[in-house]
mmCIF file of C-alpha atoms in Angstrom:
data_model
loop_
_atom_site.group_PDB
_atom_site.id
_atom_site.type_symbol
_atom_site.label_atom_id
_atom_site.label_comp_id
_atom_site.label_asym_id
_atom_site.label_seq_id
_atom_site.Cartn_x
_atom_site.Cartn_y
_atom_site.Cartn_z
ATOM 1 C CA UNK A 1 0.000 0.000 0.000
ATOM 2 C CA UNK A 2 1.330 3.415 -0.966
ATOM 3 C CA UNK A 3 0.997 6.087 1.708
ATOM 4 C CA UNK A 4 1.673 9.786 1.652
ATOM 5 C CA UNK A 5 1.372 11.896 4.785
ATOM 6 C CA UNK A 6 1.714 15.678 4.806
ATOM 7 C CA UNK A 7 1.493 17.696 8.028
ATOM 8 C CA UNK A 8 2.198 21.316 7.221
ATOM 9 C CA UNK A 9 1.125 24.902 7.715
ATOM 10 C CA UNK A 10 0.643 25.348 3.958
ATOM 11 C CA UNK A 11 -2.889 25.706 2.567
ATOM 12 C CA UNK A 12 -4.265 22.463 1.128
ATOM 13 C CA UNK A 13 -4.417 22.663 -2.670
ATOM 14 C CA UNK A 14 -7.004 20.007 -3.470
ATOM 15 C CA UNK A 15 -6.959 20.503 -7.230
ATOM 16 C CA UNK A 16 -3.195 19.984 -7.273
ATOM 17 C CA UNK A 17 -3.534 16.873 -5.122
ATOM 18 C CA UNK A 18 -6.160 15.472 -7.492
ATOM 19 C CA UNK A 19 -3.904 16.150 -10.478
ATOM 20 C CA UNK A 20 -1.053 14.239 -8.847
ATOM 21 C CA UNK A 21 -3.219 11.164 -8.242
ATOM 22 C CA UNK A 22 -1.770 7.901 -9.516
ATOM 23 C CA UNK A 23 -4.250 5.130 -10.176
ATOM 24 C CA UNK A 24 -2.814 1.665 -9.639
ATOM 25 C CA UNK A 25 -3.773 -1.193 -11.970
ATOM 26 C CA UNK A 26 -7.174 -2.625 -11.209
ATOM 27 C CA UNK A 27 -8.245 0.233 -8.955
ATOM 28 C CA UNK A 28 -11.870 1.233 -9.502
ATOM 29 C CA UNK A 29 -12.745 3.515 -6.593
ATOM 30 C CA UNK A 30 -11.410 6.778 -5.187
ATOM 31 C CA UNK A 31 -12.950 8.314 -2.069
ATOM 32 C CA UNK A 32 -11.824 11.779 -0.966
ATOM 33 C CA UNK A 33 -12.799 13.621 2.173
ATOM 34 C CA UNK A 34 -12.204 17.288 2.955
ATOM 35 C CA UNK A 35 -12.789 18.622 6.442
ATOM 36 C CA UNK A 36 -13.468 22.348 6.245
ATOM 37 C CA UNK A 37 -13.356 24.919 9.081
ATOM 38 C CA UNK A 38 -16.903 26.059 9.857
ATOM 39 C CA UNK A 39 -17.829 29.555 10.984
ATOM 40 C CA UNK A 40 -19.111 28.367 14.344
ATOM 41 C CA UNK A 41 -17.648 26.309 17.167
ATOM 42 C CA UNK A 42 -20.496 25.394 19.493
ATOM 43 C CA UNK A 43 -22.434 28.643 19.885
ATOM 44 C CA UNK A 44 -19.624 31.068 19.049
ATOM 45 C CA UNK A 45 -18.748 32.675 15.724
ATOM 46 C CA UNK A 46 -15.133 32.140 14.808
ATOM 47 C CA UNK A 47 -12.797 33.385 12.093
ATOM 48 C CA UNK A 48 -10.263 30.548 12.090
ATOM 49 C CA UNK A 49 -8.971 27.539 13.975
ATOM 50 C CA UNK A 50 -5.396 27.346 15.175
ATOM 51 C CA UNK A 51 -4.192 23.733 14.885
ATOM 52 C CA UNK A 52 -1.342 22.407 17.035
ATOM 53 C CA UNK A 53 0.235 18.962 16.760
ATOM 54 C CA UNK A 54 2.702 16.781 18.614
ATOM 55 C CA UNK A 55 4.057 16.234 15.164
ATOM 56 C CA UNK A 56 6.456 13.341 15.694
ATOM 57 C CA UNK A 57 3.835 11.391 17.601
ATOM 58 C CA UNK A 58 1.136 12.363 15.085
ATOM 59 C CA UNK A 59 3.205 10.914 12.230
ATOM 60 C CA UNK A 60 3.747 7.704 14.185
ATOM 61 C CA UNK A 61 0.056 7.374 15.073
ATOM 62 C CA UNK A 62 -1.015 8.002 11.461
ATOM 63 C CA UNK A 63 1.457 5.264 10.468
ATOM 64 C CA UNK A 64 -0.193 2.807 12.874
ATOM 65 C CA UNK A 65 -3.615 3.631 11.405
ATOM 66 C CA UNK A 66 -2.292 3.151 7.858
ATOM 67 C CA UNK A 67 -0.953 -0.279 8.906
ATOM 68 C CA UNK A 68 -4.345 -1.216 10.342
ATOM 69 C CA UNK A 69 -5.995 -0.229 7.047
ATOM 70 C CA UNK A 70 -3.538 -2.284 5.043
ATOM 71 C CA UNK A 71 -4.279 -5.360 7.143
ATOM 72 C CA UNK A 72 -8.025 -4.956 6.871
ATOM 73 C CA UNK A 73 -8.802 -3.821 3.309
ATOM 74 C CA UNK A 74 -7.207 -4.235 -0.144
ATOM 75 C CA UNK A 75 -6.439 -0.524 -0.325
ATOM 76 C CA UNK A 76 -3.820 0.506 -2.889
ATOM 77 C CA UNK A 77 -3.111 4.065 -1.766
ATOM 78 C CA UNK A 78 -3.782 6.459 1.104
ATOM 79 C CA UNK A 79 -2.886 10.127 0.954
ATOM 80 C CA UNK A 80 -3.555 12.408 3.910
ATOM 81 C CA UNK A 81 -2.842 16.101 4.410
ATOM 82 C CA UNK A 82 -3.445 17.836 7.747
ATOM 83 C CA UNK A 83 -2.862 21.555 7.923
ATOM 84 C CA UNK A 84 -1.455 23.133 11.102
ATOM 85 C CA UNK A 85 -1.434 26.711 12.358
ATOM 86 C CA UNK A 86 -4.176 29.147 11.459
ATOM 87 C CA UNK A 87 -6.811 27.717 9.101
ATOM 88 C CA UNK A 88 -9.411 30.361 8.130
ATOM 89 C CA UNK A 89 -13.121 29.597 8.009
ATOM 90 C CA UNK A 90 -14.170 27.873 4.753
ATOM 91 C CA UNK A 91 -10.720 26.411 4.112
ATOM 92 C CA UNK A 92 -9.890 22.715 4.539
ATOM 93 C CA UNK A 93 -7.837 21.564 7.527
ATOM 94 C CA UNK A 94 -7.887 17.925 6.432
ATOM 95 C CA UNK A 95 -7.814 16.124 3.093
ATOM 96 C CA UNK A 96 -7.886 12.347 2.772
ATOM 97 C CA UNK A 97 -7.860 10.148 -0.326
ATOM 98 C CA UNK A 98 -8.279 6.370 -0.368
ATOM 99 C CA UNK A 99 -7.939 4.321 -3.558
ATOM 100 C CA UNK A 100 -9.141 0.716 -3.663
ATOM 101 C CA UNK A 101 -10.467 -1.813 -6.164
ATOM 102 C CA UNK A 102 -14.124 -1.311 -5.156
ATOM 103 C CA UNK A 103 -16.135 1.424 -3.560
ATOM 104 C CA UNK A 104 -17.285 -0.404 -0.410
ATOM 105 C CA UNK A 105 -13.745 -0.860 0.867
ATOM 106 C CA UNK A 106 -12.674 2.644 -0.196
ATOM 107 C CA UNK A 107 -15.551 4.200 1.776
ATOM 108 C CA UNK A 108 -14.986 1.925 4.778
ATOM 109 C CA UNK A 109 -11.239 2.572 4.935
ATOM 110 C CA UNK A 110 -11.653 6.340 4.518
ATOM 111 C CA UNK A 111 -14.192 6.548 7.337
ATOM 112 C CA UNK A 112 -12.083 4.287 9.562
ATOM 113 C CA UNK A 113 -9.045 6.481 8.979
ATOM 114 C CA UNK A 114 -10.860 9.651 10.023
ATOM 115 C CA UNK A 115 -12.478 8.034 13.074
ATOM 116 C CA UNK A 116 -9.190 6.567 14.244
ATOM 117 C CA UNK A 117 -7.465 9.913 13.710
ATOM 118 C CA UNK A 118 -10.054 11.623 15.897
ATOM 119 C CA UNK A 119 -9.320 9.161 18.707
ATOM 120 C CA UNK A 120 -5.561 8.835 18.520
ATOM 121 C CA UNK A 121 -3.630 11.427 16.538
ATOM 122 C CA UNK A 122 -2.304 14.202 18.821
ATOM 123 C CA UNK A 123 -3.641 17.293 17.066
ATOM 124 C CA UNK A 124 -5.614 19.957 18.890
ATOM 125 C CA UNK A 125 -7.573 23.001 17.847
ATOM 126 C CA UNK A 126 -7.984 26.434 19.329
ATOM 127 C CA UNK A 127 -10.881 28.412 17.802
ATOM 128 C CA UNK A 128 -10.303 32.110 17.170
ATOM 129 C CA UNK A 129 -13.396 34.134 18.143
ATOM 130 C CA UNK A 130 -14.796 36.577 15.563
ATOM 131 C CA UNK B 1 16.546 9.639 36.899
ATOM 132 C CA UNK B 2 15.422 12.551 34.727
ATOM 133 C CA UNK B 3 12.147 12.504 32.769
ATOM 134 C CA UNK B 4 11.267 15.179 30.227
ATOM 135 C CA UNK B 5 7.602 16.128 30.453
ATOM 136 C CA UNK B 6 5.650 17.964 27.754
ATOM 137 C CA UNK B 7 2.211 19.534 28.071
ATOM 138 C CA UNK B 8 0.114 20.020 24.932
ATOM 139 C CA UNK B 9 -2.825 22.184 23.925
ATOM 140 C CA UNK B 10 -4.501 23.948 26.864
ATOM 141 C CA UNK B 11 -2.575 21.800 29.328
ATOM 142 C CA UNK B 12 0.355 24.139 28.604
ATOM 143 C CA UNK B 13 -1.868 27.053 29.677
ATOM 144 C CA UNK B 14 -2.764 25.147 32.846
ATOM 145 C CA UNK B 15 0.884 24.596 33.739
ATOM 146 C CA UNK B 16 2.354 27.785 32.301
ATOM 147 C CA UNK B 17 5.005 25.735 30.500
ATOM 148 C CA UNK B 18 5.238 23.460 27.493
ATOM 149 C CA UNK B 19 8.145 21.397 28.707
ATOM 150 C CA UNK B 20 9.817 20.642 32.007
ATOM 151 C CA UNK B 21 12.225 18.131 33.503
ATOM 152 C CA UNK B 22 11.347 16.107 36.539
ATOM 153 C CA UNK B 23 13.780 14.154 38.662
ATOM 154 C CA UNK B 24 12.273 11.004 40.078
ATOM 155 C CA UNK B 25 13.385 7.713 41.645
ATOM 156 C CA UNK B 26 13.980 4.589 39.554
ATOM 157 C CA UNK B 27 10.887 2.414 39.124
ATOM 158 C CA UNK B 28 8.475 5.323 38.723
ATOM 159 C CA UNK B 29 5.375 4.388 36.751
ATOM 160 C CA UNK B 30 3.554 6.666 34.323
ATOM 161 C CA UNK B 31 0.651 6.906 36.813
ATOM 162 C CA UNK B 32 3.009 7.936 39.598
ATOM 163 C CA UNK B 33 4.553 10.644 37.390
ATOM 164 C CA UNK B 34 1.072 11.843 36.474
ATOM 165 C CA UNK B 35 0.157 12.181 40.168
ATOM 166 C CA UNK B 36 3.364 14.064 40.758
ATOM 167 C CA UNK B 37 2.693 16.644 38.016
ATOM 168 C CA UNK B 38 -0.913 17.014 39.186
ATOM 169 C CA UNK B 39 0.431 17.965 42.628
ATOM 170 C CA UNK B 40 2.872 20.410 41.076
ATOM 171 C CA UNK B 41 0.231 21.932 38.729
ATOM 172 C CA UNK B 42 -3.152 21.698 40.500
ATOM 173 C CA UNK B 43 -5.213 22.719 37.416
ATOM 174 C CA UNK B 44 -4.030 19.532 35.684
ATOM 175 C CA UNK B 45 -5.613 17.491 38.463
ATOM 176 C CA UNK B 46 -9.062 18.750 37.427
ATOM 177 C CA UNK B 47 -8.600 17.150 34.001
ATOM 178 C CA UNK B 48 -6.963 14.031 35.386
ATOM 179 C CA UNK B 49 -9.517 11.465 34.200
ATOM 180 C CA UNK B 50 -9.559 12.678 30.613
ATOM 181 C CA UNK B 51 -5.782 13.107 30.343
ATOM 182 C CA UNK B 52 -4.004 11.128 27.610
ATOM 183 C CA UNK B 53 -0.485 9.924 28.370
ATOM 184 C CA UNK B 54 2.264 9.031 25.939
ATOM 185 C CA UNK B 55 5.911 8.070 26.225
ATOM 186 C CA UNK B 56 7.782 9.122 23.117
ATOM 187 C CA UNK B 57 5.400 8.551 20.197
ATOM 188 C CA UNK B 58 3.266 5.831 21.808
ATOM 189 C CA UNK B 59 0.368 5.843 24.210
ATOM 190 C CA UNK B 60 1.174 3.916 27.367
ATOM 191 C CA UNK B 61 -0.794 2.487 30.258
ATOM 192 C CA UNK B 62 -0.659 3.749 33.806
ATOM 193 C CA UNK B 63 1.633 0.908 34.902
ATOM 194 C CA UNK B 64 4.269 1.674 32.249
ATOM 195 C CA UNK B 65 7.675 1.707 33.978
ATOM 196 C CA UNK B 66 9.622 4.851 33.086
ATOM 197 C CA UNK B 67 13.340 4.921 32.270
ATOM 198 C CA UNK B 68 15.894 7.685 32.544
ATOM 199 C CA UNK B 69 15.611 10.097 29.609
ATOM 200 C CA UNK B 70 12.034 9.160 28.679
ATOM 201 C CA UNK B 71 9.965 11.906 27.065
ATOM 202 C CA UNK B 72 6.465 11.892 28.495
ATOM 203 C CA UNK B 73 3.528 13.834 27.077
ATOM 204 C CA UNK B 74 0.322 14.733 28.873
ATOM 205 C CA UNK B 75 -2.551 16.139 26.833
ATOM 206 C CA UNK B 76 -6.320 16.560 26.599
ATOM 207 C CA UNK B 77 -8.488 14.539 24.144
ATOM 208 C CA UNK B 78 -7.275 14.968 20.586
ATOM 209 C CA UNK B 79 -9.215 16.988 18.001
ATOM 210 C CA UNK B 80 -7.654 16.422 14.599
ATOM 211 C CA UNK B 81 -9.652 16.947 11.427
ATOM 212 C CA UNK C 1 -30.085 21.946 -1.738
ATOM 213 C CA UNK C 2 -28.008 22.848 -4.786
ATOM 214 C CA UNK C 3 -27.698 20.133 -7.416
ATOM 215 C CA UNK C 4 -25.667 19.903 -10.573
ATOM 216 C CA UNK C 5 -26.000 16.954 -12.935
ATOM 217 C CA UNK C 6 -23.792 16.437 -15.970
ATOM 218 C CA UNK C 7 -24.284 13.496 -18.340
ATOM 219 C CA UNK C 8 -21.882 13.863 -21.221
ATOM 220 C CA UNK C 9 -19.364 12.133 -23.442
ATOM 221 C CA UNK C 10 -16.632 14.573 -22.349
ATOM 222 C CA UNK C 11 -13.810 13.302 -20.120
ATOM 223 C CA UNK C 12 -14.329 14.123 -16.438
ATOM 224 C CA UNK C 13 -11.896 16.843 -15.327
ATOM 225 C CA UNK C 14 -11.820 16.299 -11.577
ATOM 226 C CA UNK C 15 -9.316 19.051 -10.816
ATOM 227 C CA UNK C 16 -11.524 21.585 -12.625
ATOM 228 C CA UNK C 17 -14.579 20.338 -10.736
ATOM 229 C CA UNK C 18 -12.753 20.710 -7.425
ATOM 230 C CA UNK C 19 -11.700 24.247 -8.346
ATOM 231 C CA UNK C 20 -15.308 25.220 -9.069
ATOM 232 C CA UNK C 21 -16.512 23.968 -5.679
ATOM 233 C CA UNK C 22 -18.559 26.470 -3.703
ATOM 234 C CA UNK C 23 -18.678 25.902 0.039
ATOM 235 C CA UNK C 24 -21.924 27.066 1.634
ATOM 236 C CA UNK C 25 -21.898 28.749 5.051
ATOM 237 C CA UNK C 26 -21.557 26.292 7.891
ATOM 238 C CA UNK C 27 -20.505 23.378 5.689
ATOM 239 C CA UNK C 28 -17.730 21.285 7.227
ATOM 240 C CA UNK C 29 -17.545 18.125 5.135
ATOM 241 C CA UNK C 30 -16.969 17.296 1.475
ATOM 242 C CA UNK C 31 -17.045 13.693 0.264
ATOM 243 C CA UNK C 32 -16.066 12.925 -3.331
ATOM 244 C CA UNK C 33 -16.237 9.602 -5.097
ATOM 245 C CA UNK C 34 -14.678 8.696 -8.431
ATOM 246 C CA UNK C 35 -15.570 5.470 -10.160
ATOM 247 C CA UNK C 36 -12.766 4.470 -12.499
ATOM 248 C CA UNK C 37 -12.856 1.937 -15.331
ATOM 249 C CA UNK C 38 -10.796 -1.108 -14.367
ATOM 250 C CA UNK C 39 -8.757 -3.204 -16.772
ATOM 251 C CA UNK C 40 -10.863 -6.322 -16.141
ATOM 252 C CA UNK C 41 -14.564 -7.120 -16.310
ATOM 253 C CA UNK C 42 -15.063 -10.473 -14.663
ATOM 254 C CA UNK C 43 -12.252 -12.619 -16.068
ATOM 255 C CA UNK C 44 -11.662 -10.687 -19.290
ATOM 256 C CA UNK C 45 -9.125 -7.944 -20.010
ATOM 257 C CA UNK C 46 -10.743 -4.869 -21.463
ATOM 258 C CA UNK C 47 -9.534 -1.589 -22.943
ATOM 259 C CA UNK C 48 -12.593 0.566 -22.314
ATOM 260 C CA UNK C 49 -16.263 0.547 -21.391
ATOM 261 C CA UNK C 50 -18.891 1.955 -23.719
ATOM 262 C CA UNK C 51 -21.623 3.608 -21.630
ATOM 263 C CA UNK C 52 -25.158 4.054 -22.970
ATOM 264 C CA UNK C 53 -27.980 5.922 -21.223
ATOM 265 C CA UNK C 54 -31.696 6.495 -21.604
ATOM 266 C CA UNK C 55 -30.704 10.065 -20.936
ATOM 267 C CA UNK C 56 -34.053 11.712 -20.329
ATOM 268 C CA UNK C 57 -35.090 9.014 -17.907
ATOM 269 C CA UNK C 58 -31.630 9.003 -16.294
ATOM 270 C CA UNK C 59 -31.919 12.728 -15.566
ATOM 271 C CA UNK C 60 -35.361 12.214 -14.052
ATOM 272 C CA UNK C 61 -34.233 9.272 -11.913
ATOM 273 C CA UNK C 62 -31.183 11.190 -10.654
ATOM 274 C CA UNK C 63 -33.583 14.006 -9.744
ATOM 275 C CA UNK C 64 -35.714 11.638 -7.669
ATOM 276 C CA UNK C 65 -32.611 10.408 -5.831
ATOM 277 C CA UNK C 66 -31.508 14.001 -5.156
ATOM 278 C CA UNK C 67 -34.961 14.723 -3.684
ATOM 279 C CA UNK C 68 -34.704 11.669 -1.438
ATOM 280 C CA UNK C 69 -31.313 12.900 -0.199
ATOM 281 C CA UNK C 70 -32.670 16.362 0.512
ATOM 282 C CA UNK C 71 -35.473 14.891 2.611
ATOM 283 C CA UNK C 72 -33.180 12.643 4.585
ATOM 284 C CA UNK C 73 -29.994 14.613 5.278
ATOM 285 C CA UNK C 74 -29.030 18.287 5.708
ATOM 286 C CA UNK C 75 -26.959 18.208 2.531
ATOM 287 C CA UNK C 76 -26.115 21.590 0.996
ATOM 288 C CA UNK C 77 -24.875 20.517 -2.421
ATOM 289 C CA UNK C 78 -24.698 17.489 -4.697
ATOM 290 C CA UNK C 79 -22.740 17.468 -7.929
ATOM 291 C CA UNK C 80 -22.681 14.389 -10.155
ATOM 292 C CA UNK C 81 -21.003 13.769 -13.488
ATOM 293 C CA UNK C 82 -21.543 10.565 -15.468
ATOM 294 C CA UNK C 83 -19.595 10.090 -18.643
ATOM 295 C CA UNK C 84 -21.165 8.300 -21.621
ATOM 296 C CA UNK C 85 -19.654 6.690 -24.702
ATOM 297 C CA UNK C 86 -16.192 5.167 -24.633
ATOM 298 C CA UNK C 87 -14.381 5.537 -21.310
ATOM 299 C CA UNK C 88 -10.841 4.110 -21.463
ATOM 300 C CA UNK C 89 -9.387 1.992 -18.667
ATOM 301 C CA UNK C 90 -8.025 4.087 -15.757
ATOM 302 C CA UNK C 91 -10.320 7.045 -16.511
ATOM 303 C CA UNK C 92 -13.325 7.951 -14.350
ATOM 304 C CA UNK C 93 -16.842 7.233 -15.613
ATOM 305 C CA UNK C 94 -18.481 8.713 -12.510
ATOM 306 C CA UNK C 95 -17.694 11.596 -10.178
ATOM 307 C CA UNK C 96 -19.859 12.519 -7.204
ATOM 308 C CA UNK C 97 -19.458 15.275 -4.631
ATOM 309 C CA UNK C 98 -21.618 15.752 -1.548
ATOM 310 C CA UNK C 99 -21.229 18.759 0.770
ATOM 311 C CA UNK C 100 -22.841 18.754 4.206
ATOM 312 C CA UNK C 101 -22.322 20.278 7.663
ATOM 313 C CA UNK C 102 -20.758 17.104 9.117
ATOM 314 C CA UNK C 103 -18.941 14.105 7.772
ATOM 315 C CA UNK C 104 -21.376 11.361 8.847
ATOM 316 C CA UNK C 105 -24.189 12.745 6.707
ATOM 317 C CA UNK C 106 -21.881 13.541 3.788
ATOM 318 C CA UNK C 107 -20.611 9.943 3.710
ATOM 319 C CA UNK C 108 -24.102 8.498 4.158
ATOM 320 C CA UNK C 109 -25.662 10.629 1.417
ATOM 321 C CA UNK C 110 -22.816 9.958 -1.030
ATOM 322 C CA UNK C 111 -23.056 6.195 -0.555
ATOM 323 C CA UNK C 112 -26.855 6.298 -0.782
ATOM 324 C CA UNK C 113 -26.652 8.247 -4.035
ATOM 325 C CA UNK C 114 -24.329 5.707 -5.651
ATOM 326 C CA UNK C 115 -26.337 2.703 -4.433
ATOM 327 C CA UNK C 116 -29.613 4.195 -5.632
ATOM 328 C CA UNK C 117 -28.042 5.037 -8.983
ATOM 329 C CA UNK C 118 -26.928 1.441 -9.409
ATOM 330 C CA UNK C 119 -30.514 0.267 -8.853
ATOM 331 C CA UNK C 120 -32.486 2.858 -10.756
ATOM 332 C CA UNK C 121 -30.662 5.074 -13.236
ATOM 333 C CA UNK C 122 -30.909 3.666 -16.782
ATOM 334 C CA UNK C 123 -27.266 3.550 -17.795
ATOM 335 C CA UNK C 124 -25.637 0.419 -19.170
ATOM 336 C CA UNK C 125 -22.123 -0.623 -20.004
ATOM 337 C CA UNK C 126 -20.601 -2.650 -22.770
ATOM 338 C CA UNK C 127 -16.984 -3.695 -22.083
ATOM 339 C CA UNK C 128 -14.576 -3.571 -25.006
ATOM 340 C CA UNK C 129 -12.326 -6.655 -24.980
ATOM 341 C CA UNK C 130 -8.582 -6.071 -25.207
ATOM 342 C CA UNK D 1 -53.937 2.855 -29.865
ATOM 343 C CA UNK D 2 -50.254 3.212 -30.739
ATOM 344 C CA UNK D 3 -47.470 2.616 -28.195
ATOM 345 C CA UNK D 4 -43.854 3.486 -28.925
ATOM 346 C CA UNK D 5 -41.533 0.804 -27.560
ATOM 347 C CA UNK D 6 -37.803 1.257 -26.978
ATOM 348 C CA UNK D 7 -35.244 -1.458 -26.227
ATOM 349 C CA UNK D 8 -32.048 -0.493 -24.423
ATOM 350 C CA UNK D 9 -28.584 -2.027 -24.019
ATOM 351 C CA UNK D 10 -28.355 -5.648 -25.241
ATOM 352 C CA UNK D 11 -32.128 -5.866 -25.510
ATOM 353 C CA UNK D 12 -31.718 -3.915 -28.759
ATOM 354 C CA UNK D 13 -29.374 -6.672 -29.951
ATOM 355 C CA UNK D 14 -31.981 -9.269 -28.960
ATOM 356 C CA UNK D 15 -34.685 -7.514 -30.965
ATOM 357 C CA UNK D 16 -32.565 -6.134 -33.787
ATOM 358 C CA UNK D 17 -34.151 -2.712 -33.275
ATOM 359 C CA UNK D 18 -33.955 0.147 -30.813
ATOM 360 C CA UNK D 19 -37.442 1.445 -31.306
ATOM 361 C CA UNK D 20 -40.716 0.182 -32.731
ATOM 362 C CA UNK D 21 -44.389 1.059 -32.712
ATOM 363 C CA UNK D 22 -47.004 -1.403 -31.580
ATOM 364 C CA UNK D 23 -50.700 -1.099 -32.193
ATOM 365 C CA UNK D 24 -52.761 -2.492 -29.353
ATOM 366 C CA UNK D 25 -56.321 -2.351 -27.997
ATOM 367 C CA UNK D 26 -57.370 0.212 -25.365
ATOM 368 C CA UNK D 27 -56.944 -0.991 -21.801
ATOM 369 C CA UNK D 28 -53.665 -2.790 -22.445
ATOM 370 C CA UNK D 29 -51.497 -3.077 -19.315
ATOM 371 C CA UNK D 30 -47.724 -2.844 -19.236
ATOM 372 C CA UNK D 31 -47.554 -6.578 -18.446
ATOM 373 C CA UNK D 32 -49.737 -7.394 -21.448
ATOM 374 C CA UNK D 33 -47.518 -5.282 -23.729
ATOM 375 C CA UNK D 34 -44.458 -7.029 -22.308
ATOM 376 C CA UNK D 35 -45.948 -10.430 -23.152
ATOM 377 C CA UNK D 36 -46.736 -9.220 -26.626
ATOM 378 C CA UNK D 37 -43.138 -8.065 -27.336
ATOM 379 C CA UNK D 38 -41.779 -11.296 -25.842
ATOM 380 C CA UNK D 39 -43.876 -13.224 -28.384
ATOM 381 C CA UNK D 40 -42.662 -10.989 -31.176
ATOM 382 C CA UNK D 41 -38.976 -11.168 -30.065
ATOM 383 C CA UNK D 42 -38.445 -14.582 -28.438
ATOM 384 C CA UNK D 43 -34.949 -13.770 -27.071
ATOM 385 C CA UNK D 44 -36.556 -11.126 -24.852
ATOM 386 C CA UNK D 45 -38.654 -13.827 -23.223
ATOM 387 C CA UNK D 46 -35.502 -15.469 -21.840
ATOM 388 C CA UNK D 47 -34.756 -12.292 -19.870
ATOM 389 C CA UNK D 48 -38.369 -11.710 -18.906
ATOM 390 C CA UNK D 49 -37.990 -11.937 -15.122
ATOM 391 C CA UNK D 50 -35.102 -9.472 -14.931
ATOM 392 C CA UNK D 51 -36.601 -6.979 -17.383
ATOM 393 C CA UNK D 52 -37.142 -3.425 -16.123
ATOM 394 C CA UNK D 53 -40.124 -1.531 -17.499
ATOM 395 C CA UNK D 54 -40.654 2.205 -17.732
ATOM 396 C CA UNK D 55 -43.295 4.461 -19.231
ATOM 397 C CA UNK D 56 -41.751 7.779 -20.196
ATOM 398 C CA UNK D 57 -39.177 8.590 -17.487
ATOM 399 C CA UNK D 58 -40.779 6.551 -14.684
ATOM 400 C CA UNK D 59 -40.703 2.912 -13.694
ATOM 401 C CA UNK D 60 -44.199 1.416 -13.663
ATOM 402 C CA UNK D 61 -45.778 -1.724 -12.292
ATOM 403 C CA UNK D 62 -47.143 -4.554 -14.392
ATOM 404 C CA UNK D 63 -50.730 -3.403 -13.930
ATOM 405 C CA UNK D 64 -50.032 0.119 -15.272
ATOM 406 C CA UNK D 65 -52.738 0.976 -17.823
ATOM 407 C CA UNK D 66 -51.225 2.269 -21.051
ATOM 408 C CA UNK D 67 -52.571 5.223 -23.051
ATOM 409 C CA UNK D 68 -52.295 6.081 -26.718
ATOM 410 C CA UNK D 69 -48.910 7.651 -27.460
ATOM 411 C CA UNK D 70 -47.134 6.262 -24.387
ATOM 412 C CA UNK D 71 -43.409 5.660 -24.747
ATOM 413 C CA UNK D 72 -42.483 2.379 -23.120
ATOM 414 C CA UNK D 73 -38.925 1.217 -22.407
ATOM 415 C CA UNK D 74 -37.794 -2.340 -21.746
ATOM 416 C CA UNK D 75 -34.273 -2.886 -20.511
ATOM 417 C CA UNK D 76 -31.953 -5.169 -18.536
ATOM 418 C CA UNK D 77 -30.698 -4.314 -15.010
ATOM 419 C CA UNK D 78 -28.949 -0.947 -14.991
ATOM 420 C CA UNK D 79 -25.188 -0.623 -14.560
ATOM 421 C CA UNK D 80 -24.333 3.023 -14.009
ATOM 422 C CA UNK D 81 -21.127 4.061 -12.256
#
């Protein structure tokens, strides 16, 4: 399974990521997820979220999740980008792509990856009030 | 032995520092170290039950036996995405 | 709910579609699916799939599925492109994007849309042997 | 009355035509029309149980009562995506 992990303060350029996609032989399904900063956190209006990571540990924990995916589904490729620092409202903080032979496993692996991340990967957010 | 301790997210606001070194006797468990920092920084004690604990890049249980030079992290529930 | 349906023989330009995305206020989740022609159908090697549609009925049936989504989930936008005619191996025949406030409903609506399409939308494929 | 009948996908290969007109008596149901085309094109009869039936842009049940000028489609299971 190919994996590509980017943790960076740079904006996520989804069109560029899509252009760089490489489809392996026999792969029929691509599922992408973008998590976008919303204008509200709970009841408060915000302008951005400031993301902080324990980056070394985050990379290791993402690696463990990728290994779990590889053992469970015939996924050919996982690419994940998590932005750190200030992410303005309406911009993505997370982009995930899973490529697999069929759609059921691509959807399952993509959702598993995000759910595991939200339990285990040491990234935190601090909302910036409007 | 010397343990490096890091506090992440709002835990660093609770303690007023991101990183500190703690000298402790051999055979200290992760739980014991956690109690020790909660005594030193009382606001951390309020979040004790929801605190996540890692040594290096791995989560560890309360009975994990620490070694000299270990880097321990304490942090609140993660919020990636 | 905004909807955009394209049924066309033109290649699907996913990067261009991503660039034209419009995020509504309060939307936090984007799920995209691409269905790509694989090099095998059953046990045979193929070079392409020739897609045929009862286009007027297909448009109507997609519309009914979009209405069902709108009634069931707080989805803000659905865009769907289905290519017709010859689609070579490794190129997408289908692209779907669902935008919603949260990821659970975006994933659910996207999967529902594809499953409903595979039951109801009159499009057929003829594999071209290698 | 006159019903326009369309065959889609490999059903058009079975019948040798994509579209035909059938003259039938008033009060003909969709099921009755289906039987009639299966008699006319025997290969269609082999796929009878998996045949999907639409009038205009909507699927209809067997007991749907046809009207003059209706456009009926017969086709195999769909395969979009």
